[in-house]
Coordinates of N, CA and C in Angstrom, one line a residue:
X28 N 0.8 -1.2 0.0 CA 0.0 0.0 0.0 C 0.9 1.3 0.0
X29 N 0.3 2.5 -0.5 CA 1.5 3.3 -1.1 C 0.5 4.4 0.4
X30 N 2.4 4.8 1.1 CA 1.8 5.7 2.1 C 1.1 7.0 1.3
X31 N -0.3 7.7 2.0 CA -0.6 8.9 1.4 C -0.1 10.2 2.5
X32 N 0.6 11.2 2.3 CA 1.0 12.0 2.9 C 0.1 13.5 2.9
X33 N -0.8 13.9 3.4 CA -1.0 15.6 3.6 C -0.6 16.3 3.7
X34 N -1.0 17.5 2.9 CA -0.4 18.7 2.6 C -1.3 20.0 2.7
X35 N -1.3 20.8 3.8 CA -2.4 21.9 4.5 C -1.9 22.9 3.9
X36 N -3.3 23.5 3.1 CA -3.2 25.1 2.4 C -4.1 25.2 3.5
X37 N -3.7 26.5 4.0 CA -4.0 27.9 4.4 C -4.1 29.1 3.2
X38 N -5.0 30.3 4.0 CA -4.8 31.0 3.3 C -3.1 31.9 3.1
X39 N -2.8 32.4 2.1 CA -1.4 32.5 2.6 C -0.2 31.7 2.2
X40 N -0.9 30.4 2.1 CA 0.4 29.5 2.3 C 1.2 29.8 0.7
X41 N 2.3 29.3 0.6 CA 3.3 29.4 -0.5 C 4.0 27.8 -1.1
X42 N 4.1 27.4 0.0 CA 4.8 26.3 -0.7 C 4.2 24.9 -0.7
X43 N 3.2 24.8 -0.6 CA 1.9 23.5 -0.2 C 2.6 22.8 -1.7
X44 N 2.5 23.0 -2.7 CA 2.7 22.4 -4.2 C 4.4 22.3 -4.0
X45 N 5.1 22.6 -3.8 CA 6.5 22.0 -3.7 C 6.3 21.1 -2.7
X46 N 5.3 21.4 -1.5 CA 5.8 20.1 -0.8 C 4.9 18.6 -0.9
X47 N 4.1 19.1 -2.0 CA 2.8 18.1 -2.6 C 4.6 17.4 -3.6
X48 N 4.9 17.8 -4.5 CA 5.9 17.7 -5.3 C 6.6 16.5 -4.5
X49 N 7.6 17.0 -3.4 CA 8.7 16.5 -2.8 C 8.0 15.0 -2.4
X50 N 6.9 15.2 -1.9 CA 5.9 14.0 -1.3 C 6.2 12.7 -2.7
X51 N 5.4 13.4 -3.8 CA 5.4 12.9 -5.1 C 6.8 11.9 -5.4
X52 N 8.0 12.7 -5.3 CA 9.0 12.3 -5.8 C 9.4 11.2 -4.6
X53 N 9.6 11.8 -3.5 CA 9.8 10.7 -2.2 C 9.3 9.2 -2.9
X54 N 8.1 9.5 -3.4 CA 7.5 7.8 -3.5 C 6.3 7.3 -3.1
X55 N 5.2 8.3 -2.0 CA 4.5 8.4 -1.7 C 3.9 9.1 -2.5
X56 N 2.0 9.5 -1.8 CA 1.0 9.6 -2.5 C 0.2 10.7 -2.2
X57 N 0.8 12.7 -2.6 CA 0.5 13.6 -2.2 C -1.0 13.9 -2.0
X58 N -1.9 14.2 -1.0 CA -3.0 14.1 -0.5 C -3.1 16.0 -0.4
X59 N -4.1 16.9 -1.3 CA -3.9 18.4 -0.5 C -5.0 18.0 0.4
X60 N -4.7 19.0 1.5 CA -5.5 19.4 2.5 C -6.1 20.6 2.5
X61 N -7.3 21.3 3.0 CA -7.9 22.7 3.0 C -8.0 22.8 4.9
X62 N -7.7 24.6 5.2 CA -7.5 23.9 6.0 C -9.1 24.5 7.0
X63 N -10.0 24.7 6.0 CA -11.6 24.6 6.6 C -12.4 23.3 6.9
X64 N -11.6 22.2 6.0 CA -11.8 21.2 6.7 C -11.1 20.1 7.6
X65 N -12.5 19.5 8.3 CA -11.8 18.8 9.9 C -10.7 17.1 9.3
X66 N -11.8 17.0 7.9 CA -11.2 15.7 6.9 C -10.0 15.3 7.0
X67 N -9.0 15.0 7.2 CA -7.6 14.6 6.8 C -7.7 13.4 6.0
X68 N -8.8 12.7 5.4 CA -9.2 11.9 4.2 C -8.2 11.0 4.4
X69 N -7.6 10.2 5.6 CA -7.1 8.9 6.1 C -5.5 8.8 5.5
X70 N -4.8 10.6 5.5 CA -3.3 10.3 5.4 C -3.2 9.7 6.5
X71 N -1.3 9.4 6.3 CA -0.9 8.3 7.1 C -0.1 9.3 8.0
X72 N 0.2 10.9 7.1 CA 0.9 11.7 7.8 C 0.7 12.9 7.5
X73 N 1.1 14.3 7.8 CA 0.7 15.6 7.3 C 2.0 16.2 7.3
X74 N 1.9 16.8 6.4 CA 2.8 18.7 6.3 C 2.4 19.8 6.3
X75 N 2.7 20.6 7.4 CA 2.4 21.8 7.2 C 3.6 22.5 6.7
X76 N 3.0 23.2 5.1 CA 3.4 24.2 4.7 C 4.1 25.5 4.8
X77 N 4.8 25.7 4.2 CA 5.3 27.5 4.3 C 4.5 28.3 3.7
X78 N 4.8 29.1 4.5 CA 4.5 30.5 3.6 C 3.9 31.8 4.7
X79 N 3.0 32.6 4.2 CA 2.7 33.6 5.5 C 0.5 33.2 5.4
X80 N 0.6 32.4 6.5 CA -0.7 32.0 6.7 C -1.9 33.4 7.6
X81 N -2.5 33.3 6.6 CA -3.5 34.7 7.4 C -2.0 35.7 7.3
X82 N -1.6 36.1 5.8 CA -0.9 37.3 6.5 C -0.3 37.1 7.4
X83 N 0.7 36.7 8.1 CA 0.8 36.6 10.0 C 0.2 37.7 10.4
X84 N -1.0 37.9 10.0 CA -1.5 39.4 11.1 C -1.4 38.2 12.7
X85 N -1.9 39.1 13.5 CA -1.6 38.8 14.7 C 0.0 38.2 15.2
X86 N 0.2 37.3 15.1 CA 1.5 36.4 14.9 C 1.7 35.9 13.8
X87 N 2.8 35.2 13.6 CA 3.3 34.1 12.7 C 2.2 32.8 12.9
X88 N 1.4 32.0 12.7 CA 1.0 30.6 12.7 C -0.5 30.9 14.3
X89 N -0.6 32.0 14.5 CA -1.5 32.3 15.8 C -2.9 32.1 15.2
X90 N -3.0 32.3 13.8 CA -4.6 32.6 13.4 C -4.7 30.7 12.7
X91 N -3.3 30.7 12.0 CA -4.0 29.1 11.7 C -4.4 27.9 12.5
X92 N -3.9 28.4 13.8 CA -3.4 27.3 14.8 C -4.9 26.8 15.2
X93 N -6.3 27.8 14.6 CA -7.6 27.5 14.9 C -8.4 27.0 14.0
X94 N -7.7 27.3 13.1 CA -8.5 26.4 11.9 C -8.7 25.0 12.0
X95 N -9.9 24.8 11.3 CA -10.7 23.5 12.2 C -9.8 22.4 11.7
X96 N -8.6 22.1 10.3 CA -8.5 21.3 10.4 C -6.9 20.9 11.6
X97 N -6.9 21.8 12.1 CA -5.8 22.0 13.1 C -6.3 21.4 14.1
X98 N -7.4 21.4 14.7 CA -8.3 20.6 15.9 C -8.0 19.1 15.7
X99 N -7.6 18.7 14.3 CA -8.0 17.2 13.8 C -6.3 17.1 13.9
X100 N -5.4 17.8 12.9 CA -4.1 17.3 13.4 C -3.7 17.5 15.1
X101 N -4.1 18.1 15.8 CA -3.7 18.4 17.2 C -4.0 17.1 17.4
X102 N -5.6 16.8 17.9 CA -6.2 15.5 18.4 C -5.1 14.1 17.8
X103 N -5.0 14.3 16.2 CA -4.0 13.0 15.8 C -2.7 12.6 16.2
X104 N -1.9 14.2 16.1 CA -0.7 14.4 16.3 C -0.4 13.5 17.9
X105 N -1.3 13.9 18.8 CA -1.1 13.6 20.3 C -1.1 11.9 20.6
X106 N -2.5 11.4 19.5 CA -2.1 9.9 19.3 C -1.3 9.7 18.0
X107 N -0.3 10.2 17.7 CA 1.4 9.5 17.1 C 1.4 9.8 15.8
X108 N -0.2 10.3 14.9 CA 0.5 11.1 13.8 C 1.6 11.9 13.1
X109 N 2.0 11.1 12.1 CA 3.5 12.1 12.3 C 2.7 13.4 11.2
X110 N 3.6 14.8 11.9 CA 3.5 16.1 12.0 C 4.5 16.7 11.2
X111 N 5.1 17.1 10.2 CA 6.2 17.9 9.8 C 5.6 19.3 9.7
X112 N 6.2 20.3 10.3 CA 6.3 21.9 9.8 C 7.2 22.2 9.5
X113 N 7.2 23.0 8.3 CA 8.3 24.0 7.7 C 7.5 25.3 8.0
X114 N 8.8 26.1 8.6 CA 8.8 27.4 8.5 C 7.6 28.1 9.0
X115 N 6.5 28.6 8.2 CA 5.1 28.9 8.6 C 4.6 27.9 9.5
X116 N 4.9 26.0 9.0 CA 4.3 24.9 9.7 C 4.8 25.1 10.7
X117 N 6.2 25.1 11.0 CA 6.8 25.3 12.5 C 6.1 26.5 13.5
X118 N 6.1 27.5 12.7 CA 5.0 28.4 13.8 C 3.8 28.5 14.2
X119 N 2.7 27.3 13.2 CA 1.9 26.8 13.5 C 1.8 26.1 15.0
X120 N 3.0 25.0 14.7 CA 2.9 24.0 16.1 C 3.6 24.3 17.0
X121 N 4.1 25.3 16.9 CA 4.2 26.2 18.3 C 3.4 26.9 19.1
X122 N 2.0 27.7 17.8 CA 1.4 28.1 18.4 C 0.0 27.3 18.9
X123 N -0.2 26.6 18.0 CA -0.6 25.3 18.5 C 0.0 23.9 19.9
X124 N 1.0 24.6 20.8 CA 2.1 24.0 21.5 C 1.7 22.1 21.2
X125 N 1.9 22.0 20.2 CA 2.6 20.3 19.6 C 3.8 20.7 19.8
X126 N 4.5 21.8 19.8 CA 6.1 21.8 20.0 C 5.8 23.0 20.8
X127 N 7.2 23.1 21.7 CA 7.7 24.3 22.6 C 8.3 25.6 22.2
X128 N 8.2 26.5 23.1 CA 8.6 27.5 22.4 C 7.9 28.3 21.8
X129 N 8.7 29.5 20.7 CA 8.2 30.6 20.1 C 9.1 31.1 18.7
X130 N 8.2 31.6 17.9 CA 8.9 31.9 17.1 C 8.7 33.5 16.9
X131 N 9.9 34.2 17.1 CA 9.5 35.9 17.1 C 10.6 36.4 15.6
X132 N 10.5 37.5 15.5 CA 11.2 38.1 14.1 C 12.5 38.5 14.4
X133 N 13.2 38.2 13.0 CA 15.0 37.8 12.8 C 15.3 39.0 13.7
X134 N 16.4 38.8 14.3 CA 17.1 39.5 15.2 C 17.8 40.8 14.7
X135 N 17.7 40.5 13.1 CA 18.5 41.5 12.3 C 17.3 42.5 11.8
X136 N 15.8 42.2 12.0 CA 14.4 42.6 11.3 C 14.4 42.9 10.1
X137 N 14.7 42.0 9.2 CA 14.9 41.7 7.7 C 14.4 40.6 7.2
X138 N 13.9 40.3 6.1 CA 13.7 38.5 5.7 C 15.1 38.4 5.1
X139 N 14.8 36.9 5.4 CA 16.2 36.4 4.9 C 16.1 35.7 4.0
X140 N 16.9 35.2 3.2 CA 16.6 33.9 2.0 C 18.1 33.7 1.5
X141 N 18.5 32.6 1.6 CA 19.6 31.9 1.5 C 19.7 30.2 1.5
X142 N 20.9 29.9 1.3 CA 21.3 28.3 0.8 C 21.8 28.4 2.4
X143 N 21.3 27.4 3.4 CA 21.7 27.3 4.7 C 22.0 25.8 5.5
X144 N 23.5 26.2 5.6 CA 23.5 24.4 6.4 C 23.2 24.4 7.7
X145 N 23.0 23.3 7.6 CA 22.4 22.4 8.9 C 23.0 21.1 9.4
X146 N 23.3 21.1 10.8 CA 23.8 19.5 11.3 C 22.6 18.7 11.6
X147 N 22.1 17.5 11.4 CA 21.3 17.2 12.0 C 21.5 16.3 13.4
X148 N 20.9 16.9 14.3 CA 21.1 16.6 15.6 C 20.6 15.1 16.5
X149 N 19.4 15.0 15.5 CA 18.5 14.0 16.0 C 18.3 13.0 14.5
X150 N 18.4 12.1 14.3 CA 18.3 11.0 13.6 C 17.5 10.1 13.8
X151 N 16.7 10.1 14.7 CA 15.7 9.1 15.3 C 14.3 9.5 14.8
X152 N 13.4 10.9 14.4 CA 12.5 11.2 14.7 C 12.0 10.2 13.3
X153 N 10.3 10.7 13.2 CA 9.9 9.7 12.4 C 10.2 11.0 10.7
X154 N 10.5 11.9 10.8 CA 10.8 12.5 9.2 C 12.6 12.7 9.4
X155 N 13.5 12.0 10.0 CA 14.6 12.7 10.3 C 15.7 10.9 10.2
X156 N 15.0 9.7 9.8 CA 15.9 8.4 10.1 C 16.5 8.1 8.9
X157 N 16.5 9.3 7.7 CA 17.2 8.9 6.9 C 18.3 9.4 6.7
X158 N 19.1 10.2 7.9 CA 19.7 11.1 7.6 C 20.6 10.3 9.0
X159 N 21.9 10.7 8.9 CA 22.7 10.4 10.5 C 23.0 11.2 11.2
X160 N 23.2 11.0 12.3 CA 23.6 11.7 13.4 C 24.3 12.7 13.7
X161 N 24.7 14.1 13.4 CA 26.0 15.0 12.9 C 25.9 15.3 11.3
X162 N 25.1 14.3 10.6 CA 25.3 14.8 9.4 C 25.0 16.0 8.8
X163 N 26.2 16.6 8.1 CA 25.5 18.2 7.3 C 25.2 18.2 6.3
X164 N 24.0 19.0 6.0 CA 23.3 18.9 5.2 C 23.1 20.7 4.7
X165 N 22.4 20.8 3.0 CA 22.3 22.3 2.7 C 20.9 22.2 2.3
X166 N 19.9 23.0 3.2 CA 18.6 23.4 2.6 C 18.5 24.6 2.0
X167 N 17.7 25.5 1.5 CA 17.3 27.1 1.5 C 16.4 27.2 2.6
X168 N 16.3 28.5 3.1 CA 16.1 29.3 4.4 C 15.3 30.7 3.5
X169 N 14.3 30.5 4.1 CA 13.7 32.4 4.1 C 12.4 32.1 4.9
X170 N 12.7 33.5 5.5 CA 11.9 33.8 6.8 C 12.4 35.3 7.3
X171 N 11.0 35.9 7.5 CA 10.9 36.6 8.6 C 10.7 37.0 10.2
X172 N 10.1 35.8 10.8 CA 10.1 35.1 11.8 C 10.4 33.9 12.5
X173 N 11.5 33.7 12.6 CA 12.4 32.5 12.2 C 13.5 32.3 13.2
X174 N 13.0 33.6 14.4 CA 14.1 32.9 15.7 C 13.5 32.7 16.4
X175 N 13.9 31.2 16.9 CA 13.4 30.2 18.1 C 13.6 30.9 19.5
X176 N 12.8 31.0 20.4 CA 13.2 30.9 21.5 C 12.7 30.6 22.4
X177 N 12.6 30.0 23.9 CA 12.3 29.6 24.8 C 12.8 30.1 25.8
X178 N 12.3 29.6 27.5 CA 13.0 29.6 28.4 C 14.0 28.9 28.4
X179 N 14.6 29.0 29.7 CA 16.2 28.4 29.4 C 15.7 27.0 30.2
X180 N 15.1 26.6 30.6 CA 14.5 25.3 31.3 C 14.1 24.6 30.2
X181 N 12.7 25.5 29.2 CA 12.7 24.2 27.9 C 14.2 24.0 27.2
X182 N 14.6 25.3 26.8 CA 15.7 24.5 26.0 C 16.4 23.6 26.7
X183 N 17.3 23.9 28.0 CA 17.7 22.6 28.8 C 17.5 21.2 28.8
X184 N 16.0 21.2 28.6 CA 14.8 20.2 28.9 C 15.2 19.7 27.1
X185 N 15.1 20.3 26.1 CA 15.4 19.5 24.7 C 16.5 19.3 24.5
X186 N 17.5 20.0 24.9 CA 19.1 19.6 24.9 C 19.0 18.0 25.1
X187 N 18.6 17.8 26.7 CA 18.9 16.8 27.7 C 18.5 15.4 27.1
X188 N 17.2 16.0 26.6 CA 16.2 14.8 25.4 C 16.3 14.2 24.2
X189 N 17.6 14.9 24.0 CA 18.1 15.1 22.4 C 16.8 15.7 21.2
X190 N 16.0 16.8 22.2 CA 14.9 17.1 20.9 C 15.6 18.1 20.2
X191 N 16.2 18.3 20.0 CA 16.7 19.7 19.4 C 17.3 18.5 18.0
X192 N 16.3 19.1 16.7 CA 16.3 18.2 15.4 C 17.8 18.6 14.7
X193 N 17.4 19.6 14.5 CA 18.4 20.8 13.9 C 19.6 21.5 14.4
X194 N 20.4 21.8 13.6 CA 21.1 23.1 14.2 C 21.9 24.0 13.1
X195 N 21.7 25.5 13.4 CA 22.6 26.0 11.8 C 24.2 25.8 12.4
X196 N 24.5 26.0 11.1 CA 26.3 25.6 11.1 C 26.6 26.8 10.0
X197 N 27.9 27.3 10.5 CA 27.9 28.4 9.8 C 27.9 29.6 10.6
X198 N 26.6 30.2 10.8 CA 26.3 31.7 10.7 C 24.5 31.2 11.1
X199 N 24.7 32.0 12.3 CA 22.9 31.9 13.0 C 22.4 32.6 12.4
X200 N 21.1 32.5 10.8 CA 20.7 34.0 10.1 C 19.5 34.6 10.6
X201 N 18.9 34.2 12.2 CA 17.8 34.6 12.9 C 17.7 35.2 14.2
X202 N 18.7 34.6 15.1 CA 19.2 34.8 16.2 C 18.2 33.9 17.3
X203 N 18.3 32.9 16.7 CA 17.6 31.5 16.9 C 18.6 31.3 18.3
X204 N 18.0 30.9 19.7 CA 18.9 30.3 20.5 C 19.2 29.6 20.4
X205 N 20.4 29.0 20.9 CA 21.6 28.1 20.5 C 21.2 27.5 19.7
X206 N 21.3 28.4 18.4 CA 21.3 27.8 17.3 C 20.5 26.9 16.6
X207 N 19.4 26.6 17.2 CA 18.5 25.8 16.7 C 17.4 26.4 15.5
X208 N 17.9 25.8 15.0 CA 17.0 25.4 13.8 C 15.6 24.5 13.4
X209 N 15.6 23.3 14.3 CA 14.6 22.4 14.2 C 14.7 21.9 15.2
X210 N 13.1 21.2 16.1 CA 12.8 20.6 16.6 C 11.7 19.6 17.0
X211 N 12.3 18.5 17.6 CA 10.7 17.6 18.0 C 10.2 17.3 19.3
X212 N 8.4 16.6 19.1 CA 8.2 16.4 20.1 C 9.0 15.2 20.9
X213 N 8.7 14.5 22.3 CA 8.8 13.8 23.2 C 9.1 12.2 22.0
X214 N 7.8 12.2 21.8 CA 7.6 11.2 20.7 C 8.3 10.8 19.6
X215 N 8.7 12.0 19.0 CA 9.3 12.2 17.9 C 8.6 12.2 16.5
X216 N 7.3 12.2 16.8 CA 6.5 12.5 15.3 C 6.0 13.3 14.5
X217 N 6.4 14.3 15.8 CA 6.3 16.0 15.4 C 7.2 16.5 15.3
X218 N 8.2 17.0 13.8 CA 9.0 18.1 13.9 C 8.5 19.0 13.3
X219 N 9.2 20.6 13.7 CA 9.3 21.5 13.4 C 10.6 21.9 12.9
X220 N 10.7 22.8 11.7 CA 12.1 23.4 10.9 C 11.8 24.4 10.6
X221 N 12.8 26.1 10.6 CA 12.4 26.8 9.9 C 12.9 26.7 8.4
X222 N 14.1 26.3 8.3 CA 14.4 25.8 7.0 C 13.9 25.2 5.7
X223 N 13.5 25.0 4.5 CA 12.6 23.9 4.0 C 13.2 23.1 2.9
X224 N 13.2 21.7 3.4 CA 13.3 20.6 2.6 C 13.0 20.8 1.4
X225 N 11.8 21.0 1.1 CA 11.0 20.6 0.2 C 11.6 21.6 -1.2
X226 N 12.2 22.2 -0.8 CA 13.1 22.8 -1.9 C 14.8 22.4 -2.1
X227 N 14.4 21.2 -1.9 CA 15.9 20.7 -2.3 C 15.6 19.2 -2.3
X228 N 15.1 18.8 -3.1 CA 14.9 17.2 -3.7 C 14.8 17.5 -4.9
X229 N 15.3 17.9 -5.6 CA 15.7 17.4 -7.0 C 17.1 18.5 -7.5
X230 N 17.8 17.9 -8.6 CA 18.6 18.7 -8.7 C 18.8 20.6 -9.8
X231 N 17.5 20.5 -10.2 CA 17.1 21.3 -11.1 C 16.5 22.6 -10.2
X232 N 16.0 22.3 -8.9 CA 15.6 23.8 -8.3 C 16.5 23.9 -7.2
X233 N 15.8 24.8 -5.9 CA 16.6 25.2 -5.0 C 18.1 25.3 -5.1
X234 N 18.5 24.3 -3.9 CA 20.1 24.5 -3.9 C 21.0 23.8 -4.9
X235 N 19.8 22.9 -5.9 CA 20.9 22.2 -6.8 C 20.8 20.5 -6.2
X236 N 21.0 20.2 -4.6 CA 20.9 18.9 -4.6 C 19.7 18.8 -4.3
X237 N 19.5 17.1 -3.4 CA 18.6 16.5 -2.8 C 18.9 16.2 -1.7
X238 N 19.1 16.9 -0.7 CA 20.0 17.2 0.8 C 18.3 17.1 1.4
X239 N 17.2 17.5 0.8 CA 16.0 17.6 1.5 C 15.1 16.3 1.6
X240 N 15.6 16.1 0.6 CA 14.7 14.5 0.1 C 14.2 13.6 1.4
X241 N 15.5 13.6 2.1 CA 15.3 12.2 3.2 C 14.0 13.0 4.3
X242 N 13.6 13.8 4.5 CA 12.7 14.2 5.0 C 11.2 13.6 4.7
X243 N 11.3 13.1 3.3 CA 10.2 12.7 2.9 C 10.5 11.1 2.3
X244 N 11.8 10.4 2.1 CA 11.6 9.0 2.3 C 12.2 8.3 3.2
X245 N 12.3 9.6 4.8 CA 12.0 8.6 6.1 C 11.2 8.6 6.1
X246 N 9.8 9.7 6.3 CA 8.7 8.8 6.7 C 8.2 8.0 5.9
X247 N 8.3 7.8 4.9 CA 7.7 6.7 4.1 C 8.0 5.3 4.7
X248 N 9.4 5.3 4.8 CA 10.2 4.3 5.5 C 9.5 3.9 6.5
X249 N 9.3 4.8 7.7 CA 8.5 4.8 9.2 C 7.1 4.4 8.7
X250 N 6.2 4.5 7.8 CA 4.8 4.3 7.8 C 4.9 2.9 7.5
X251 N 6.5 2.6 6.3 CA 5.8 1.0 5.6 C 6.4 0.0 6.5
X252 N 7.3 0.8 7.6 CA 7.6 -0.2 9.0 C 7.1 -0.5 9.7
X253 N 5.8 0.3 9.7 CA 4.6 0.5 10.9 C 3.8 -0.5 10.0

């Protein structure tokens, strides 16, 4: 059976169709999502999308985090749906707290957009086992609200857990604390990244490689293990 993966438009969103794409190419079976409905039409997993949902009036990810079909990933997410956010997704499930923390505007108050490496920290999560432990990898990066921060207790608390997915290498382009880039839940079926994969699986866009790809045939991997 061919895993089907979801992919949540909001209003706003930008990159739902590259990550419907990356789904495609991974080997799975891109599913869009609306996000007025409660449906998730029996994926096996979801993506939330980039882009600037509702405008970020109010916050970054504050107005989607109510949309009805967010009630249905929350309730799933909690029993072991896996969860990926990029960028806008990550400030979703923040503000939706599926993940900890906050996402407030670059330290420099500029968008940024760049080719941006990353170590990955965690290799275990369910979108993260294709990759190893330390390995560096180059996605593209653009964001306006794109530094992580917490108290010094959660971050502690993810340090200790090994939840901390991500990390930039290089040059911090947010003023992200310690450097974090991505993160997951307890579980590990929720991550969050501001970075996006989904523009680096093939070698004709983004950065040129497929440094993104494994994001989307580990969880395939994780669904046809399950």
């Amino acid at each position: 059976m061919t895993a089907r993966i979801g992919v949540v438009t909001f209003p706003g969103t930008l990159d739902d169709q590259d990550a419907l794409r990356a789904v495609r190419l991974a080997g799975a079976e891109p599913v869009s999502l609306w996000h007025r409905d409660k449906d998730l039409k029996q994926v096996d997993a979801v993506v939330l999308a980039g882009g600037f949902s509702y405008g970020d009036y109010l916050r970054a990810g504050a107005i989607s985090r109510f949309s009805p079909v967010m009630e249905t990933i929350i309730d799933q997410a909690k029993a072991g749906l896996p969860v990926l956010g990029i960028c806008n997704g990550f400030q979703i499930l923040t503000e939706a707290h599926l993940l900890p923390g906050a996402m407030l505007r670059n330290n420099h108050l500029h968008f940024i957009c760049r080719d941006q490496k990353l170590r990955v920290e965690n290799a275990e999560t369910a979108w993260t086992a294709d990759y190893d432990q330390g390995q560096e990898i180059s996605v593209p990066l653009k964001n306006m609200d794109g530094r992580y921060v917490a108290d010094e207790h959660v971050l502690d608390e993810l340090e200790a857990e090994g939840r901390v997915a991500f990390r930039y290498l290089g040059m911090n382009p947010n003023g992200s604390q310690r450097d974090i880039a991505g993160i997951t839940n307890a579980a590990g079926n929720v991550v969050g990244l501001m970075p996006h994969p989904e523009h680096a699986v093939e070698p004709l866009i983004g950065t040129g490689g497929t440094d993104g790809l494994g994001f989307f045939t580990s969880i395939i991997k994780k669904l046809v293990a399950a």
